[in-house]
CSV table of N, CA and C in Angstrom, one decimal:
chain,number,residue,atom,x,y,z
A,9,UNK,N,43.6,-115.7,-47.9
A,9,UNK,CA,43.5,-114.5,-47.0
A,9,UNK,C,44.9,-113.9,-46.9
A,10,UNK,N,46.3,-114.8,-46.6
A,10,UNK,CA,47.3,-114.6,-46.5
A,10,UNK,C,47.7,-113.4,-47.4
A,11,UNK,N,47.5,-114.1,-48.9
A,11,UNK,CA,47.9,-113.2,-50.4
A,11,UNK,C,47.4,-112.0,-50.5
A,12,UNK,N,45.8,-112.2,-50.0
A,12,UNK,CA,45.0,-110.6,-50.0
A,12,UNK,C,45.2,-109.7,-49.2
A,13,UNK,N,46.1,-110.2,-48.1
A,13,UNK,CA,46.5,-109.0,-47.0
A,13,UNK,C,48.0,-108.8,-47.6
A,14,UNK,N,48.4,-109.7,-48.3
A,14,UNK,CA,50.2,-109.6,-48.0
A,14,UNK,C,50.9,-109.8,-47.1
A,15,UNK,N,50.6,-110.9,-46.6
A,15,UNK,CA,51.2,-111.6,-45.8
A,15,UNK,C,52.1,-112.7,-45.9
A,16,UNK,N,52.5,-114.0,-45.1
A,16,UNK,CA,52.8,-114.8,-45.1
A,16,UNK,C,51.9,-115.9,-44.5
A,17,UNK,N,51.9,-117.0,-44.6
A,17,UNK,CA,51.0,-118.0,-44.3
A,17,UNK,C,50.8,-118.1,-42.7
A,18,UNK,N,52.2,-118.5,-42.7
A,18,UNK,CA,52.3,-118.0,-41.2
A,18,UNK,C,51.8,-117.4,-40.1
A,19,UNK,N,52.3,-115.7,-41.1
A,19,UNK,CA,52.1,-114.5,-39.9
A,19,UNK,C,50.6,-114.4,-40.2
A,20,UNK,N,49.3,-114.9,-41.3
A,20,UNK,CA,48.6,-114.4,-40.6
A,20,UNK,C,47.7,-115.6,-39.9
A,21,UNK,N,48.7,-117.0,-39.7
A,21,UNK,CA,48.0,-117.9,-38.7
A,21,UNK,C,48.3,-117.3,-37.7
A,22,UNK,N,49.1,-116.8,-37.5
A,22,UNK,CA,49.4,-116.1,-35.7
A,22,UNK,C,48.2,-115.4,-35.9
A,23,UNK,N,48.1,-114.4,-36.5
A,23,UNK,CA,47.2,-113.2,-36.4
A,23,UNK,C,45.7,-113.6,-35.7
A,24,UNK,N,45.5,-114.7,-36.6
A,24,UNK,CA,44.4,-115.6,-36.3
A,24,UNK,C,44.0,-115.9,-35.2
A,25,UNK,N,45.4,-117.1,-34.7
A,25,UNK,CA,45.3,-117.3,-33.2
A,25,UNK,C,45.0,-116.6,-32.5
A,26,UNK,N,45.8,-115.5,-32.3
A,26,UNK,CA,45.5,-113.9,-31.4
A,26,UNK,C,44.1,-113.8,-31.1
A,27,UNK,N,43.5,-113.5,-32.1
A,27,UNK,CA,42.4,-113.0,-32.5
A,27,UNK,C,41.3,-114.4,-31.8
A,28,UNK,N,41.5,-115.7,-32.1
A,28,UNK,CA,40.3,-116.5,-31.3
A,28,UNK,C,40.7,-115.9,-30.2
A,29,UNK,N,42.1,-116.4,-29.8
A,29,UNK,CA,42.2,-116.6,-28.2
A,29,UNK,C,41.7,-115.4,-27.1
A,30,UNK,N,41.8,-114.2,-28.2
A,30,UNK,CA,41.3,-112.6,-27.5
A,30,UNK,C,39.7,-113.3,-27.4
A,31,UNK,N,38.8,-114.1,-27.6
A,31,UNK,CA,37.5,-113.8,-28.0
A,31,UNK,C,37.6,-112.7,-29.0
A,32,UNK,N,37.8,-112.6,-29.9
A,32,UNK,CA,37.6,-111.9,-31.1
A,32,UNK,C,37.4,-112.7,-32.7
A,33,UNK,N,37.5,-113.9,-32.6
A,33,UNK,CA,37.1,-114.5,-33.8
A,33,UNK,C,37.0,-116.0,-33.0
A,34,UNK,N,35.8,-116.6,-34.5
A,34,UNK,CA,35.6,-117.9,-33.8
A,34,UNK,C,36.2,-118.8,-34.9
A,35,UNK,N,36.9,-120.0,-34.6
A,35,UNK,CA,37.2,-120.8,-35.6
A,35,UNK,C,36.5,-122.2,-35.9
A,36,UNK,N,36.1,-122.5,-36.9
A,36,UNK,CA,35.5,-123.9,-37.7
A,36,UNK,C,36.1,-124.5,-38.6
A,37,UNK,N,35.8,-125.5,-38.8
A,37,UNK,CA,36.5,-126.5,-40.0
A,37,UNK,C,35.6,-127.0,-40.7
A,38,UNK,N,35.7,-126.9,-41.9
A,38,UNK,CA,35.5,-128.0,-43.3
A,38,UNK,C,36.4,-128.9,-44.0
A,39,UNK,N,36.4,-129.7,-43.7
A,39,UNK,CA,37.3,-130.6,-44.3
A,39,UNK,C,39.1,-129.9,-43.6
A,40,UNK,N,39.0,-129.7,-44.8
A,40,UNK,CA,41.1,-129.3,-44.4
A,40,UNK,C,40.6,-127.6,-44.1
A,41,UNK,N,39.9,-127.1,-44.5
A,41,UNK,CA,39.6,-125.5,-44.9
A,41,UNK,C,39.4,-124.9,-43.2
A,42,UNK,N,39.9,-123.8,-42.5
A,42,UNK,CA,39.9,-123.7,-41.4
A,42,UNK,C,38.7,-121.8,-42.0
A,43,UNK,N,37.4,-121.8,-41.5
A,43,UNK,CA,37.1,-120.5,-41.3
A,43,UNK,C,37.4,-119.9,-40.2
A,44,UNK,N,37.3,-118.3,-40.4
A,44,UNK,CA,37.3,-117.6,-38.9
A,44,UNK,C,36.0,-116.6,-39.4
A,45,UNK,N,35.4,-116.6,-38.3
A,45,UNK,CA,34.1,-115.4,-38.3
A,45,UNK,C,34.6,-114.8,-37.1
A,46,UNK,N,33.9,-113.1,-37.7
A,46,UNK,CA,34.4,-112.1,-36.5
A,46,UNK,C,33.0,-112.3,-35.0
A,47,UNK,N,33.5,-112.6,-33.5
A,47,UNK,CA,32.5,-112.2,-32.6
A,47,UNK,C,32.4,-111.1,-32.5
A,48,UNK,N,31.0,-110.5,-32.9
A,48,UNK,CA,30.5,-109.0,-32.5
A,48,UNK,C,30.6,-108.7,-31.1
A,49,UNK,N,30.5,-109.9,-30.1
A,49,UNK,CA,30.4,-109.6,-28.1
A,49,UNK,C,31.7,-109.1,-28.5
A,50,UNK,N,32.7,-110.0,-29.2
A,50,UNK,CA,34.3,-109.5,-28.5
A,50,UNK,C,34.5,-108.3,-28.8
A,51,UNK,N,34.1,-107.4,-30.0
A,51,UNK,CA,33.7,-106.2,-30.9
A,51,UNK,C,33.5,-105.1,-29.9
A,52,UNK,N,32.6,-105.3,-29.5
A,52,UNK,CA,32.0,-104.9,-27.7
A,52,UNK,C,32.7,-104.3,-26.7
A,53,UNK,N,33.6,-105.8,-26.5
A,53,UNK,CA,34.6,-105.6,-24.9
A,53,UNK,C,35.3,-104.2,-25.7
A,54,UNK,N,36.2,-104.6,-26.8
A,54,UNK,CA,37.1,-103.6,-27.6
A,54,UNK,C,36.5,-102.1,-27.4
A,55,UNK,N,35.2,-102.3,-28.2
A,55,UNK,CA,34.6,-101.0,-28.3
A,55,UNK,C,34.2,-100.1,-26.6
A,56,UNK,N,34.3,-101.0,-25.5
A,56,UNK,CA,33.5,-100.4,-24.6
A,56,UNK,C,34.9,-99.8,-23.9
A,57,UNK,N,36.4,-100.7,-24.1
A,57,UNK,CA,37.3,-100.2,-23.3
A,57,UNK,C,38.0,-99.4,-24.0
A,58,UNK,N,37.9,-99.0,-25.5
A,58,UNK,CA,38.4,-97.6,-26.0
A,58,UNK,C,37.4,-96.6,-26.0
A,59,UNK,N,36.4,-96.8,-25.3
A,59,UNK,CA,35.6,-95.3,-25.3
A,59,UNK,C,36.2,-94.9,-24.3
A,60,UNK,N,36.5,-95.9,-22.7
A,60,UNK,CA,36.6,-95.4,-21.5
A,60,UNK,C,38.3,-94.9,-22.0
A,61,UNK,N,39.2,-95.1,-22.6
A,61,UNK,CA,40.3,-94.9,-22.8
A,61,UNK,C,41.0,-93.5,-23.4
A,62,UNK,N,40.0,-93.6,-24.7
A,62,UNK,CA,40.5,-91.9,-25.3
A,62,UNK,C,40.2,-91.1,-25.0
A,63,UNK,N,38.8,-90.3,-24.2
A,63,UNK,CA,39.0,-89.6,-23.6
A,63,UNK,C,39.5,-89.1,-22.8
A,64,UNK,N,40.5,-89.4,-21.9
A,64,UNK,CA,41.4,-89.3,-20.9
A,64,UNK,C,43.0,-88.8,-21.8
A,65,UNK,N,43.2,-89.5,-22.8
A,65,UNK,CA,44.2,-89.1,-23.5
A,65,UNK,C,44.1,-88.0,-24.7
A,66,UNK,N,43.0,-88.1,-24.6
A,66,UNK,CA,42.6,-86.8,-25.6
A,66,UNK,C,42.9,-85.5,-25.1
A,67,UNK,N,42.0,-85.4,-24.0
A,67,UNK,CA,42.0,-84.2,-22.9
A,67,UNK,C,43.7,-84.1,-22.5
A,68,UNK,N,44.9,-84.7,-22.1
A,68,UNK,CA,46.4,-84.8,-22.1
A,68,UNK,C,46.6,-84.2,-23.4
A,69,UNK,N,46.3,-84.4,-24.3
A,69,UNK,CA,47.2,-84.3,-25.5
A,69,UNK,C,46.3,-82.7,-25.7
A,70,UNK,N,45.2,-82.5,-25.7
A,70,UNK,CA,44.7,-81.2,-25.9
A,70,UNK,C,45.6,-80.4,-25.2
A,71,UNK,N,45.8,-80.3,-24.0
A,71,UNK,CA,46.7,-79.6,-22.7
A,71,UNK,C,47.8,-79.9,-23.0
A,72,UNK,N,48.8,-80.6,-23.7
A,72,UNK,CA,49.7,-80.4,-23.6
A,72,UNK,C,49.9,-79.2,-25.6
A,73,UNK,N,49.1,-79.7,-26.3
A,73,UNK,CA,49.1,-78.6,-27.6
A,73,UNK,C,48.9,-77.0,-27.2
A,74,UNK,N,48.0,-77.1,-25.9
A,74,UNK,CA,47.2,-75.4,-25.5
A,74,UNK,C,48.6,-74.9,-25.0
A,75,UNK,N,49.5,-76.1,-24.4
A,75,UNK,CA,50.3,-75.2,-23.4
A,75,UNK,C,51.8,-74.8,-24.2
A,76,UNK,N,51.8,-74.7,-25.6
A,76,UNK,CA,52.3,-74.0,-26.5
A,76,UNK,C,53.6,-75.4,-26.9
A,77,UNK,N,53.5,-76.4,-26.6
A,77,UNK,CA,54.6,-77.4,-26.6
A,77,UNK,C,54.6,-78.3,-28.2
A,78,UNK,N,53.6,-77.6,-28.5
A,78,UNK,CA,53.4,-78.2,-30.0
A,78,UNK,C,54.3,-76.8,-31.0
A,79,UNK,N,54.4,-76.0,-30.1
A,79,UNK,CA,55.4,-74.9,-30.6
A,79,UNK,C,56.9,-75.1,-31.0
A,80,UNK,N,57.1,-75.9,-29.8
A,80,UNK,CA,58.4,-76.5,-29.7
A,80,UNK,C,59.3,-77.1,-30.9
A,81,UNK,N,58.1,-77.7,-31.6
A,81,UNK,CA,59.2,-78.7,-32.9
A,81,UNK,C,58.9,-79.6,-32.7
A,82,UNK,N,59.3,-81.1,-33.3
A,82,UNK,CA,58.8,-82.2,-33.6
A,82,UNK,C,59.6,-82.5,-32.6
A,83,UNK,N,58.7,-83.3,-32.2
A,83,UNK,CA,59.6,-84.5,-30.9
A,83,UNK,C,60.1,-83.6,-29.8
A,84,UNK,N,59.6,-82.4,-29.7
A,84,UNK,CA,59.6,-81.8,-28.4
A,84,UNK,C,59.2,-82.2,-27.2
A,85,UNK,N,59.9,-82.1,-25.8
A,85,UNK,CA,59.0,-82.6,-24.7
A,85,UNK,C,58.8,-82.1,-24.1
A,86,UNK,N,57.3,-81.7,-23.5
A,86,UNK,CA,57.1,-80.2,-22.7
A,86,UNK,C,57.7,-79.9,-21.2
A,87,UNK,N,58.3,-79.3,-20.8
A,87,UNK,CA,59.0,-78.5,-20.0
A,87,UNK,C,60.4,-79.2,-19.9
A,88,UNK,N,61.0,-79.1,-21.3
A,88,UNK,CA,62.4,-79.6,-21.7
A,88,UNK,C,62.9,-78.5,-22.8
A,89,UNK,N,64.0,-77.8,-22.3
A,89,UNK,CA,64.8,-76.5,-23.5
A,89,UNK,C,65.3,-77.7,-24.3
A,90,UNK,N,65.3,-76.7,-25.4
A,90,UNK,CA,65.9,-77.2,-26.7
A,90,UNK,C,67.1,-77.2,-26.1
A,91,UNK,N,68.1,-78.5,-26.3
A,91,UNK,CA,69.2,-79.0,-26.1
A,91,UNK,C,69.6,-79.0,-24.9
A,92,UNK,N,68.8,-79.2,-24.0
A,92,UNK,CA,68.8,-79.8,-22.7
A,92,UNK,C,69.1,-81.2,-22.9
A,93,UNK,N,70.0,-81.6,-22.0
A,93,UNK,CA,69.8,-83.3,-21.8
A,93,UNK,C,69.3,-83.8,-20.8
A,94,UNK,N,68.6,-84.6,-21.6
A,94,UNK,CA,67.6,-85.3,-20.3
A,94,UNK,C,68.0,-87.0,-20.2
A,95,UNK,N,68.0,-87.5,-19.0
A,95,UNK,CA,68.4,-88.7,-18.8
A,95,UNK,C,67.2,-89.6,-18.8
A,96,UNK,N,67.6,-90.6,-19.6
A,96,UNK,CA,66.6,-92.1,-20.0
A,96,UNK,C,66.5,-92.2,-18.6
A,97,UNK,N,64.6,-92.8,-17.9
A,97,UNK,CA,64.2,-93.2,-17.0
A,97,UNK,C,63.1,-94.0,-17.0
């Protein structure tokens, strides 16, 4: 799996871990051979708390494009002039 993502043996045992410990994959053994299968419930939690999530950021990001700040230039921030300095907070 490692090779087929381009990874390291390693990074995608972490990946792995992550992923049981989330409830998102289950692990078993065969001999030395470790499987993971994906849990569909965990699939679920994921899927139920990014529906309640992007809407809310969608509708922001719509309002802030309508209110002409996408006019601004990349990496503009709306109600900030060009070459104003704004202090880290």
């Amino acid at each position: 799996m490692a090779e087929a993502l381009g990874l390291s043996q390693q990074t995608t045992s972490h990946h792995l871990r992550v992923l049981r410990r989330a409830g998102l994959a289950v692990e078993s053994r065969q001999g030395t051979r470790h499987l993971f299968a994906v849990r569909t419930d965990g699939l679920a939690a994921v899927r139920s708390y990014l529906d309640d999530f992007w809407p809310s950021r969608l509708a922001d990001l719509k309002a802030v494009v309508e209110s002409g700040a996408a006019e601004a230039g990349p990496g503009a921030r709306p109600g900030v002039a060009s070459g104003e300095v704004v202090g880290r907070g």
